[in-house]
PDB file of N, CA and C in Angstrom:
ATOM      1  N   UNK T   1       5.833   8.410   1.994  1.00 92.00           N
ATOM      2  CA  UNK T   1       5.224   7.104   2.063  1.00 92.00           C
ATOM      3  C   UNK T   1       4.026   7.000   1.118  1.00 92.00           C
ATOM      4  N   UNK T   2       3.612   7.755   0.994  1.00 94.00           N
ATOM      5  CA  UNK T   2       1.936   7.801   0.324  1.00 94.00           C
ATOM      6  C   UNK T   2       2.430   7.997  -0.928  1.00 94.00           C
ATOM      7  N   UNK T   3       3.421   8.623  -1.428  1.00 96.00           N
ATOM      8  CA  UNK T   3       3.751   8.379  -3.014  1.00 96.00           C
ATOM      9  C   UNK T   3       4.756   7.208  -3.138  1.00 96.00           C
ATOM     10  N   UNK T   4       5.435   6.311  -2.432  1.00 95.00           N
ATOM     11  CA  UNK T   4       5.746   4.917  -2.440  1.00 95.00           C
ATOM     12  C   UNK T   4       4.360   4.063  -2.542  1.00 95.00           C
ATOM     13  N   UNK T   5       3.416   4.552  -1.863  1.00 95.00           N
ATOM     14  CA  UNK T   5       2.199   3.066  -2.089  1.00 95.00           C
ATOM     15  C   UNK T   5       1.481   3.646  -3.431  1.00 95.00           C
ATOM     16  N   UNK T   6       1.409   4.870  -4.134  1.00 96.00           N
ATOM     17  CA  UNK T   6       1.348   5.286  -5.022  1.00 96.00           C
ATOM     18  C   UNK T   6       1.571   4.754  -5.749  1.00 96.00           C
ATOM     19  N   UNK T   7       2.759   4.843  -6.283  1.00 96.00           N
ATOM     20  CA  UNK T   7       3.464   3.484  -6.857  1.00 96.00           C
ATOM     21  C   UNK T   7       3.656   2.440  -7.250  1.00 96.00           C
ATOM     22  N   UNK T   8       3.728   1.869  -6.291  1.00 95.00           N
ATOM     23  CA  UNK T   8       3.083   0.750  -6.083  1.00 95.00           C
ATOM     24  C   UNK T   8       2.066   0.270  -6.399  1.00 95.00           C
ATOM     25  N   UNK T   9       1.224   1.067  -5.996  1.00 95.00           N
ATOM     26  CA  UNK T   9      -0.361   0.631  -6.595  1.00 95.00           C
ATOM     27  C   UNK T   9      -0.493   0.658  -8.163  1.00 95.00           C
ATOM     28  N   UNK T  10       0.266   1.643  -8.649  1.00 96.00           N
ATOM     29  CA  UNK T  10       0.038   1.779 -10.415  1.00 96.00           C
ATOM     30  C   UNK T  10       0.966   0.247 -10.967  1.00 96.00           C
ATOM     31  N   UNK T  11       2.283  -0.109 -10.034  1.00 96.00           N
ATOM     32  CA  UNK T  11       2.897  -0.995 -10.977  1.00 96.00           C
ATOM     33  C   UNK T  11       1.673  -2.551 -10.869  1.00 96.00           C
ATOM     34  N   UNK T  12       1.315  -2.668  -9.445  1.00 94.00           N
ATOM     35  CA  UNK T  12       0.748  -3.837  -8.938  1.00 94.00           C
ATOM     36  C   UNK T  12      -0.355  -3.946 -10.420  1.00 94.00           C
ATOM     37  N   UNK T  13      -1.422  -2.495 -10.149  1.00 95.00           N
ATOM     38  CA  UNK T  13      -2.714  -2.579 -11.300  1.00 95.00           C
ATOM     39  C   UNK T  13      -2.048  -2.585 -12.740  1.00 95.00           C
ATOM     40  N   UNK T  14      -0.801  -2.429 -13.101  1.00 96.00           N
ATOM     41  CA  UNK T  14      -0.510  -2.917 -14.194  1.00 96.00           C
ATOM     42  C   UNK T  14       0.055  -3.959 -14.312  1.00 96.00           C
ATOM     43  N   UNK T  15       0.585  -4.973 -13.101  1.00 95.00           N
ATOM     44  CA  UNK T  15       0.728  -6.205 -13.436  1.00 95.00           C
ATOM     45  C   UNK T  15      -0.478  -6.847 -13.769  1.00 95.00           C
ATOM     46  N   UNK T  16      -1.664  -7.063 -12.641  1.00 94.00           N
ATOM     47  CA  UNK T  16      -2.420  -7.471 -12.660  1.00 94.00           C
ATOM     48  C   UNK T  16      -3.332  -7.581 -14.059  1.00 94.00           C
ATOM     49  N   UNK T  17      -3.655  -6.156 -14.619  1.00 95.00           N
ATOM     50  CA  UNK T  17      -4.039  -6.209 -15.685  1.00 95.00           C
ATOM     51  C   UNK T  17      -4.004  -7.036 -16.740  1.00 95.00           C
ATOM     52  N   UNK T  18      -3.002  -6.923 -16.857  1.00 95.00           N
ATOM     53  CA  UNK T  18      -2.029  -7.736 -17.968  1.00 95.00           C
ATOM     54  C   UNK T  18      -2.153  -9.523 -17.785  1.00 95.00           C
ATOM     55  N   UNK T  19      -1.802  -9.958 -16.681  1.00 93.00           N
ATOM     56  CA  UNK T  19      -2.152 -11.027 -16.276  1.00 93.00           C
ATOM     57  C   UNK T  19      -3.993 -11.445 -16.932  1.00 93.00           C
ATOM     58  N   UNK T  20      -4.449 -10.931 -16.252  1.00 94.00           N
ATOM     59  CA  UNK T  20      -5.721 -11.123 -15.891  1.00 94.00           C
ATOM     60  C   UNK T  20      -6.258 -11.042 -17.422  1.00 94.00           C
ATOM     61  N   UNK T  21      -6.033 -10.149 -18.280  1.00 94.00           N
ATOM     62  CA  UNK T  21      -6.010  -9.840 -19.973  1.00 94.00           C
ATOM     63  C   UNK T  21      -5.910 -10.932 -20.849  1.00 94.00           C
ATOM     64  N   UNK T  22      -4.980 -11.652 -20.281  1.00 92.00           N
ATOM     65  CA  UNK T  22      -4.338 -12.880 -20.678  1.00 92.00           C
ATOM     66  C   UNK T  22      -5.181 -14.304 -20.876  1.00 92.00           C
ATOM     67  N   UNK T  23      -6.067 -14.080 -19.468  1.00 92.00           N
ATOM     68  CA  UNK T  23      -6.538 -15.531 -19.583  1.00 92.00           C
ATOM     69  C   UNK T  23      -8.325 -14.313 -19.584  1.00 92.00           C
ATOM     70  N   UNK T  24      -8.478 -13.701 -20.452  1.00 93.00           N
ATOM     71  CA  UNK T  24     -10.234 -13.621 -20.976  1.00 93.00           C
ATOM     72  C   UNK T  24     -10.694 -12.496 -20.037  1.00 93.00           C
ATOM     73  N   UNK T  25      -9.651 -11.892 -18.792  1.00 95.00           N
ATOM     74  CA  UNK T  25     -10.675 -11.047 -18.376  1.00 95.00           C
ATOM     75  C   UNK T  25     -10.724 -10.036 -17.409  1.00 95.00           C
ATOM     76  N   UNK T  26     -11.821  -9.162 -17.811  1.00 96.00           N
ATOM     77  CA  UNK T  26     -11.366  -7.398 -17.054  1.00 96.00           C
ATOM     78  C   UNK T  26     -11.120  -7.521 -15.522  1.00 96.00           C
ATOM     79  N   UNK T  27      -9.945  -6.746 -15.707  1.00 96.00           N
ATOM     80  CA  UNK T  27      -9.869  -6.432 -13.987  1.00 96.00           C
ATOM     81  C   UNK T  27     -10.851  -5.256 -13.965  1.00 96.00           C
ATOM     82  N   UNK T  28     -11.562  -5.098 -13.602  1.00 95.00           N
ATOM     83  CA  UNK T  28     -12.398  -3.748 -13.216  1.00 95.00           C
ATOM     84  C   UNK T  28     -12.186  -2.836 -12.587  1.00 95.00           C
ATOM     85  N   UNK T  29     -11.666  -3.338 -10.975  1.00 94.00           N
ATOM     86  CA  UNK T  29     -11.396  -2.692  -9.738  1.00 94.00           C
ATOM     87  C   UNK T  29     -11.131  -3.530  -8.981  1.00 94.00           C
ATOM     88  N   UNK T  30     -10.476  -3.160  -7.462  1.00 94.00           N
ATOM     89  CA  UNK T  30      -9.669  -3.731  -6.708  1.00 94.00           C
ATOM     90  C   UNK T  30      -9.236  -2.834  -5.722  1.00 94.00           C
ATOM     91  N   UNK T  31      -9.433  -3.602  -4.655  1.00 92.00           N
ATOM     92  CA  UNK T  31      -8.775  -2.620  -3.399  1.00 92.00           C
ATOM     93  C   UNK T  31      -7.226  -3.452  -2.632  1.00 92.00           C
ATOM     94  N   UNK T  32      -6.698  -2.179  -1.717  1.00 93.00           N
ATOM     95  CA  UNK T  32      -5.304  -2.990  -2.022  1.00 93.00           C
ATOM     96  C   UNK T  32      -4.964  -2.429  -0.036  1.00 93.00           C
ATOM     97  N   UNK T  33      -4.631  -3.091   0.553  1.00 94.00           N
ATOM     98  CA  UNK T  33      -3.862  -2.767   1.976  1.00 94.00           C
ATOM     99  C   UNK T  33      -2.488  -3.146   1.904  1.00 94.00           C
ATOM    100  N   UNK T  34      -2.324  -1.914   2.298  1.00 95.00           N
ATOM    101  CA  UNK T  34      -0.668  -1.971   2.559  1.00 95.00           C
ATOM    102  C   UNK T  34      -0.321  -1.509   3.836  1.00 95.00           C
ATOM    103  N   UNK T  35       0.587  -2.056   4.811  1.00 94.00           N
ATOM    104  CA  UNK T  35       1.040  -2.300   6.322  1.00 94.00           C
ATOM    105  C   UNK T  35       2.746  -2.254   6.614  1.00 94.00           C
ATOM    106  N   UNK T  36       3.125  -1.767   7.316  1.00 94.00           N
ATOM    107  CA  UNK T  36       4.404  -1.812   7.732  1.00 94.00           C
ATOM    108  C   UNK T  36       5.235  -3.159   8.528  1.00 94.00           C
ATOM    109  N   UNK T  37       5.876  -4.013   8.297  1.00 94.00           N
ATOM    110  CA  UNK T  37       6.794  -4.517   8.732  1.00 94.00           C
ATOM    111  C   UNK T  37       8.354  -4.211   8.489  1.00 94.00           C
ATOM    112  N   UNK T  38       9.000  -4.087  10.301  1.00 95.00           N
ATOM    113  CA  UNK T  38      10.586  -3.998  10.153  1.00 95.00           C
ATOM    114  C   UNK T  38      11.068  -2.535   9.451  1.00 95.00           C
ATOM    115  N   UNK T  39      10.173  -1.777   9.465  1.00 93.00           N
ATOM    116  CA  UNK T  39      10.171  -0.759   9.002  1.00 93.00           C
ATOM    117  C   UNK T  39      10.111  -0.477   7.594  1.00 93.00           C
ATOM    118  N   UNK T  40       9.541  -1.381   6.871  1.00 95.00           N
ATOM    119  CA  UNK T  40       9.243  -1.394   5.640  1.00 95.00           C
ATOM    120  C   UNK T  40       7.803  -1.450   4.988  1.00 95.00           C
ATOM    121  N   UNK T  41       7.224  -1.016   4.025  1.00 96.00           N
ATOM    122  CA  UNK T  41       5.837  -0.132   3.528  1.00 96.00           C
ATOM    123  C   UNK T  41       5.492  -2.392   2.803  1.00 96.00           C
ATOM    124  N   UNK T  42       4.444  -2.788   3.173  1.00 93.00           N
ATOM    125  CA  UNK T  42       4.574  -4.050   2.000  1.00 93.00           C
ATOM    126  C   UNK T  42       3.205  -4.076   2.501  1.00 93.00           C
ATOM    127  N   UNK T  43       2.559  -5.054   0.859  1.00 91.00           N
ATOM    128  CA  UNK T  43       1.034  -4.761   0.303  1.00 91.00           C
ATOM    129  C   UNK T  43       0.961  -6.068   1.592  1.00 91.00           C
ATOM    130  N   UNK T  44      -0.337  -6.123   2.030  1.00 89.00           N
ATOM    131  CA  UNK T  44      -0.940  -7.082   2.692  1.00 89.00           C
ATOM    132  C   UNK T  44      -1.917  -7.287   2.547  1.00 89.00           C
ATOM    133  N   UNK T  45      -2.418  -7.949   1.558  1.00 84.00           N
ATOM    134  CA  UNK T  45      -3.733  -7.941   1.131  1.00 84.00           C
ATOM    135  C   UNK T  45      -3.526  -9.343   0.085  1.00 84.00           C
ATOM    136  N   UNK T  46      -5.117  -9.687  -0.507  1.00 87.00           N
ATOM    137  CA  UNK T  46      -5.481 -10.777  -0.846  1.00 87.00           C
ATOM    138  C   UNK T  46      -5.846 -10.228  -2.171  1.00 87.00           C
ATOM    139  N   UNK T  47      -5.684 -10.990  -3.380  1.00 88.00           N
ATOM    140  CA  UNK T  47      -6.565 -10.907  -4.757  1.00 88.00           C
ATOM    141  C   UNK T  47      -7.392 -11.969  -5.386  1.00 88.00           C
ATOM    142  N   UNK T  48      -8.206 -11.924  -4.843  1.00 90.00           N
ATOM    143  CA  UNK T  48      -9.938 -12.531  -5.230  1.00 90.00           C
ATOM    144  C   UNK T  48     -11.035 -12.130  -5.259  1.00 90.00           C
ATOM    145  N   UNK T  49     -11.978 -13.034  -5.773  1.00 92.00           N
ATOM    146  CA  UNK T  49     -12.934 -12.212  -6.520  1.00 92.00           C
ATOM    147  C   UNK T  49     -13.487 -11.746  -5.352  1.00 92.00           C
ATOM    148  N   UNK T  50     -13.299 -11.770  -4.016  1.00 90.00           N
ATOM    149  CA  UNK T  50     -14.011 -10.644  -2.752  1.00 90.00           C
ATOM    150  C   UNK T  50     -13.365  -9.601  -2.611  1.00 90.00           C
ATOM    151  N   UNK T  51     -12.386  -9.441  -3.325  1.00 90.00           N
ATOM    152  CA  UNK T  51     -12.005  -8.166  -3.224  1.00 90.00           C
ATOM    153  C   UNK T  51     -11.390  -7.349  -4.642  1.00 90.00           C
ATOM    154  N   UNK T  52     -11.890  -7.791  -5.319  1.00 93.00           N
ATOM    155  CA  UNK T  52     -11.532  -7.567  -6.806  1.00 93.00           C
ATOM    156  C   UNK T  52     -13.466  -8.009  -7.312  1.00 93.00           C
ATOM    157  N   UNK T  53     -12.883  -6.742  -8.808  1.00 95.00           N
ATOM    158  CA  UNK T  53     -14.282  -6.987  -9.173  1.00 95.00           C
ATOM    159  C   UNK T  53     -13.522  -7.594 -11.005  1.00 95.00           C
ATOM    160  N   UNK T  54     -13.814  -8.665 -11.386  1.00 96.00           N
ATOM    161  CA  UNK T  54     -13.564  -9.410 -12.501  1.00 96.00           C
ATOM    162  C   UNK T  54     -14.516  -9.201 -13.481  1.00 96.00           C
ATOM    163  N   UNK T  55     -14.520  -9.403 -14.739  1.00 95.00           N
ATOM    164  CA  UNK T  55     -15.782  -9.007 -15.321  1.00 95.00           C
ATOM    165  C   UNK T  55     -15.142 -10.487 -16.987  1.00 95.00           C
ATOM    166  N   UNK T  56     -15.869 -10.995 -17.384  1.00 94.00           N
ATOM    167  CA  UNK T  56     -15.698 -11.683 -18.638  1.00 94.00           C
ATOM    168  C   UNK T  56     -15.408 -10.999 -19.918  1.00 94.00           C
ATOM    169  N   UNK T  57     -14.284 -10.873 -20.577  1.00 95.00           N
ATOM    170  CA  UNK T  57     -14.026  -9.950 -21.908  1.00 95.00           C
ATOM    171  C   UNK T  57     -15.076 -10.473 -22.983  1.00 95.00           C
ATOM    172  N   UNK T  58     -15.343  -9.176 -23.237  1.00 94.00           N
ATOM    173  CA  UNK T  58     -16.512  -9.375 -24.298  1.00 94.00           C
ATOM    174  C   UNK T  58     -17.842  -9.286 -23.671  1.00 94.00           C
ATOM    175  N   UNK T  59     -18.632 -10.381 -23.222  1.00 95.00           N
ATOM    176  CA  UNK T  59     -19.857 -10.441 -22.495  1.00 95.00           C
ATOM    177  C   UNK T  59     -20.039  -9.603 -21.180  1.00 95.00           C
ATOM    178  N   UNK T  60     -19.384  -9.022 -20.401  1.00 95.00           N
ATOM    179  CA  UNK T  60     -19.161  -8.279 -18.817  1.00 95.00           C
ATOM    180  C   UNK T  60     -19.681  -9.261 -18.279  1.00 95.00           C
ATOM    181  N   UNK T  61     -19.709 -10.653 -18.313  1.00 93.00           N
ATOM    182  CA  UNK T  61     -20.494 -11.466 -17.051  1.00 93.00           C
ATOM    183  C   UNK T  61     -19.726 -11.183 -16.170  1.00 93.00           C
ATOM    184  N   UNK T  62     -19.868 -10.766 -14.786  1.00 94.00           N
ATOM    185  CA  UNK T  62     -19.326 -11.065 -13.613  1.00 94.00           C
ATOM    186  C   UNK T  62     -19.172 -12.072 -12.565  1.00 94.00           C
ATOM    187  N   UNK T  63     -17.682 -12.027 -12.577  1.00 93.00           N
ATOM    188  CA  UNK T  63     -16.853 -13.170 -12.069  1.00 93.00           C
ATOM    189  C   UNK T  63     -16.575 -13.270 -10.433  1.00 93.00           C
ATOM    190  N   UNK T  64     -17.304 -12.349  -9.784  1.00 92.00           N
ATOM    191  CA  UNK T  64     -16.452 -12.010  -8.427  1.00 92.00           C
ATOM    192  C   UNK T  64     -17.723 -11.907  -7.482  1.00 92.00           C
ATOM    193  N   UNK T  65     -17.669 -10.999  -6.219  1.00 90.00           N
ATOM    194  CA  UNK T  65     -18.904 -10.776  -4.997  1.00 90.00           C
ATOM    195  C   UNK T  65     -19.985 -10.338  -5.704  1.00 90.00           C
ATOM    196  N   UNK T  66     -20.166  -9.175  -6.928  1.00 86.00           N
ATOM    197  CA  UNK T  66     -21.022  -9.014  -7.100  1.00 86.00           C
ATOM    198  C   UNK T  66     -22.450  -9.834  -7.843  1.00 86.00           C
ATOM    199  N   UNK T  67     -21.791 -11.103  -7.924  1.00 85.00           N
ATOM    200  CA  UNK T  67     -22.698 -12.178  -8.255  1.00 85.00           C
ATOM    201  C   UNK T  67     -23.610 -12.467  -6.922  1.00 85.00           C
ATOM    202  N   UNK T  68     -23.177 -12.403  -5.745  1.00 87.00           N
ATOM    203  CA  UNK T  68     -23.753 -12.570  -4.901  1.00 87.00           C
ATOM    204  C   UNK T  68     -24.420 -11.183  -4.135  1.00 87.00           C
ATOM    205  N   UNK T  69     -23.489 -10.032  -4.513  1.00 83.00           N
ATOM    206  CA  UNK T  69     -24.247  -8.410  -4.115  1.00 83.00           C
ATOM    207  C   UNK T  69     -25.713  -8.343  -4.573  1.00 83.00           C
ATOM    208  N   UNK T  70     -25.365  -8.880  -6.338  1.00 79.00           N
ATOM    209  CA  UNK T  70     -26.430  -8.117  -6.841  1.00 79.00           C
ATOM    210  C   UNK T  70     -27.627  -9.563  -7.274  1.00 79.00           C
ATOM    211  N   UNK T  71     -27.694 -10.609  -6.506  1.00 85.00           N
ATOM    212  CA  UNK T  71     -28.226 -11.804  -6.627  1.00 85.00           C
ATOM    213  C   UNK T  71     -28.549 -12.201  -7.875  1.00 85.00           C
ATOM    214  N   UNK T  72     -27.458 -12.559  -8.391  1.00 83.00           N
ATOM    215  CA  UNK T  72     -27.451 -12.855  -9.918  1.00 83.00           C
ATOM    216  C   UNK T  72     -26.812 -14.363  -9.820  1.00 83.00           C
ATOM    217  N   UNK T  73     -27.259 -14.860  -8.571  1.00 84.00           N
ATOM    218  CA  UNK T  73     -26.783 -16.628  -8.927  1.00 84.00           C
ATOM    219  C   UNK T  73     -25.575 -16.995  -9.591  1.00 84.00           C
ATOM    220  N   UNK T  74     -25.153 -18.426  -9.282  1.00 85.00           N
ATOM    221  CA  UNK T  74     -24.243 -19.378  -9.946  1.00 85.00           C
ATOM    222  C   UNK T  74     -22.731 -18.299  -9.258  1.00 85.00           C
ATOM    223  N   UNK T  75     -22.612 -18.334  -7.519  1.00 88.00           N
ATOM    224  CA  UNK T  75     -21.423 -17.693  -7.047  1.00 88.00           C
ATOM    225  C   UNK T  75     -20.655 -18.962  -7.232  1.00 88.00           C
ATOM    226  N   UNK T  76     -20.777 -19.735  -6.336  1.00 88.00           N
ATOM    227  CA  UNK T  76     -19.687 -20.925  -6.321  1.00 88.00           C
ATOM    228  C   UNK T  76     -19.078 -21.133  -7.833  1.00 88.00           C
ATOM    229  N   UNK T  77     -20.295 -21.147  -8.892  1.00 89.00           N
ATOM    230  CA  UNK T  77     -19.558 -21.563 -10.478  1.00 89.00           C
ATOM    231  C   UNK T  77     -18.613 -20.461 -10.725  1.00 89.00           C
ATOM    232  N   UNK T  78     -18.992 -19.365 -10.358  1.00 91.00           N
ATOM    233  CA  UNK T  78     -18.163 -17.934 -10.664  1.00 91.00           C
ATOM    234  C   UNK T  78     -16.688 -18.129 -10.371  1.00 91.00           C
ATOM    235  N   UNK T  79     -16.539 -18.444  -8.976  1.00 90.00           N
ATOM    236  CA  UNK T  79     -15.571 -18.636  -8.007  1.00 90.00           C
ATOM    237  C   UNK T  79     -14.969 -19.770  -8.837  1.00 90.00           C
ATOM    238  N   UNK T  80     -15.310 -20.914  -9.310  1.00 90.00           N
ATOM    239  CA  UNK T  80     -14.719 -21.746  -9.558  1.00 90.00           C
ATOM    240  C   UNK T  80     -13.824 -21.753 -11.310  1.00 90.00           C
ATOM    241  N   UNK T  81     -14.931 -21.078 -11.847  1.00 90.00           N
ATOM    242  CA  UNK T  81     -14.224 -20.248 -13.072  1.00 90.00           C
ATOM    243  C   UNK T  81     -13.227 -19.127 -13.095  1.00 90.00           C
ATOM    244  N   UNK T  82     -13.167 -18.500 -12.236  1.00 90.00           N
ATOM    245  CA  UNK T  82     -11.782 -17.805 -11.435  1.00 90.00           C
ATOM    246  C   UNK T  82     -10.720 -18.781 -11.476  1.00 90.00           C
ATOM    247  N   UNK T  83     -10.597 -19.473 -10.312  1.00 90.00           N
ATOM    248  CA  UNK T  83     -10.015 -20.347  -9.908  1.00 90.00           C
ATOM    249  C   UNK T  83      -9.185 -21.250 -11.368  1.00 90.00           C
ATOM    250  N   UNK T  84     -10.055 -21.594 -12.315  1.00 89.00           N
ATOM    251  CA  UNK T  84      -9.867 -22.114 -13.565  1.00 89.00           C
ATOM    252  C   UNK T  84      -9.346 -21.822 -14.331  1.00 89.00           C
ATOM    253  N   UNK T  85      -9.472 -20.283 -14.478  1.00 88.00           N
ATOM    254  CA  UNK T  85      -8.641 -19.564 -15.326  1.00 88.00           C
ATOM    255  C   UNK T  85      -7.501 -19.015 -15.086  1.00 88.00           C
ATOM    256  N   UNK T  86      -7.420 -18.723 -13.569  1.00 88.00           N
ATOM    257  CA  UNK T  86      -5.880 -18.431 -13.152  1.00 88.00           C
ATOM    258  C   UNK T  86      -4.906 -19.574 -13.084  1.00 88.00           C
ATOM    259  N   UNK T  87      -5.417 -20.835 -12.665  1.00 87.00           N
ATOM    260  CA  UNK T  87      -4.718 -22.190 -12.507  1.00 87.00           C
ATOM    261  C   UNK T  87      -3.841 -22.717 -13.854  1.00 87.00           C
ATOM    262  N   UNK T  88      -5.269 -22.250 -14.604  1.00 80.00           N
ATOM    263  CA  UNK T  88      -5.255 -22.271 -16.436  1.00 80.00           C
ATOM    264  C   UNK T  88      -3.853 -22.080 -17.693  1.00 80.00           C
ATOM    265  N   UNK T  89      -4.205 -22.144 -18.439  1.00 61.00           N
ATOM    266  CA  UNK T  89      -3.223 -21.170 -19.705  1.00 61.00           C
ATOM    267  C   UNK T  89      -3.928 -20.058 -19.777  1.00 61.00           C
ATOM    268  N   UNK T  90      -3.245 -19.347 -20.257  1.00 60.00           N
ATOM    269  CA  UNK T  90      -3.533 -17.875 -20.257  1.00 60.00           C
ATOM    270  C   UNK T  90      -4.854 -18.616 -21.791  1.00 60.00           C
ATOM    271  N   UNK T  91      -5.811 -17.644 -22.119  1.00 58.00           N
ATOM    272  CA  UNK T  91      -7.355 -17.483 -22.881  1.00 58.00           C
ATOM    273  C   UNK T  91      -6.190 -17.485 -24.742  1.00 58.00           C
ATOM    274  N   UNK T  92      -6.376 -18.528 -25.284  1.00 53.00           N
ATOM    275  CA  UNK T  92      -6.147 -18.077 -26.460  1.00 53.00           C
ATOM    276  C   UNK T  92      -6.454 -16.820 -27.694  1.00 53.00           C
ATOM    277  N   UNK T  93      -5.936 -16.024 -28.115  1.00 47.00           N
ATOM    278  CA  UNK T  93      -6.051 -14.937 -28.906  1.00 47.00           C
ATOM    279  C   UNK T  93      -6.213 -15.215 -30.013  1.00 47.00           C
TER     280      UNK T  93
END
């Protein structure tokens, strides 16, 4: 089981990556729960900036909790620039 969520975890952080690459910006880190239903191993968990740490390509502004960890203001704008960019086109190259 633990080398199935293994797994898992490497394909998920390389989807994500990639995604996230796309529209301007670092996945940093991320935590991930995974739970059993029906006898089957499946992720149960959420991806946002409270549980993911986002960072701006190029500048590292941060996009996620630690705007509010490390009281560096403008959370809601953070959150909403998330929100913007995933909704978005992927960040032109």
């Amino acid at each position: 089981e633990l080398q199935y969520i293994r797994q898992q975890s490497h394909r998920i952080n390389d989807v994500l990556k990639r995604y996230f690459v796309q529209r301007g910006i670092d996945l940093v880190d991320f935590k991930l729960e995974f739970g059993r239903s029906k006898g089957h191993i499946l992720l149960g968990d959420e991806i946002s900036p409270d549980t993911c740490r986002f960072w701006e390509q190029g500048t590292k502004r941060k996009l996620d909790k630690d705007r509010f960890r490390r009281d560096l203001g403008d959370v809601e704008a953070a959150y909403q620039e998330m929100l913007n960019r995933v909704i978005g086109a992927p960040a032109a190259r």
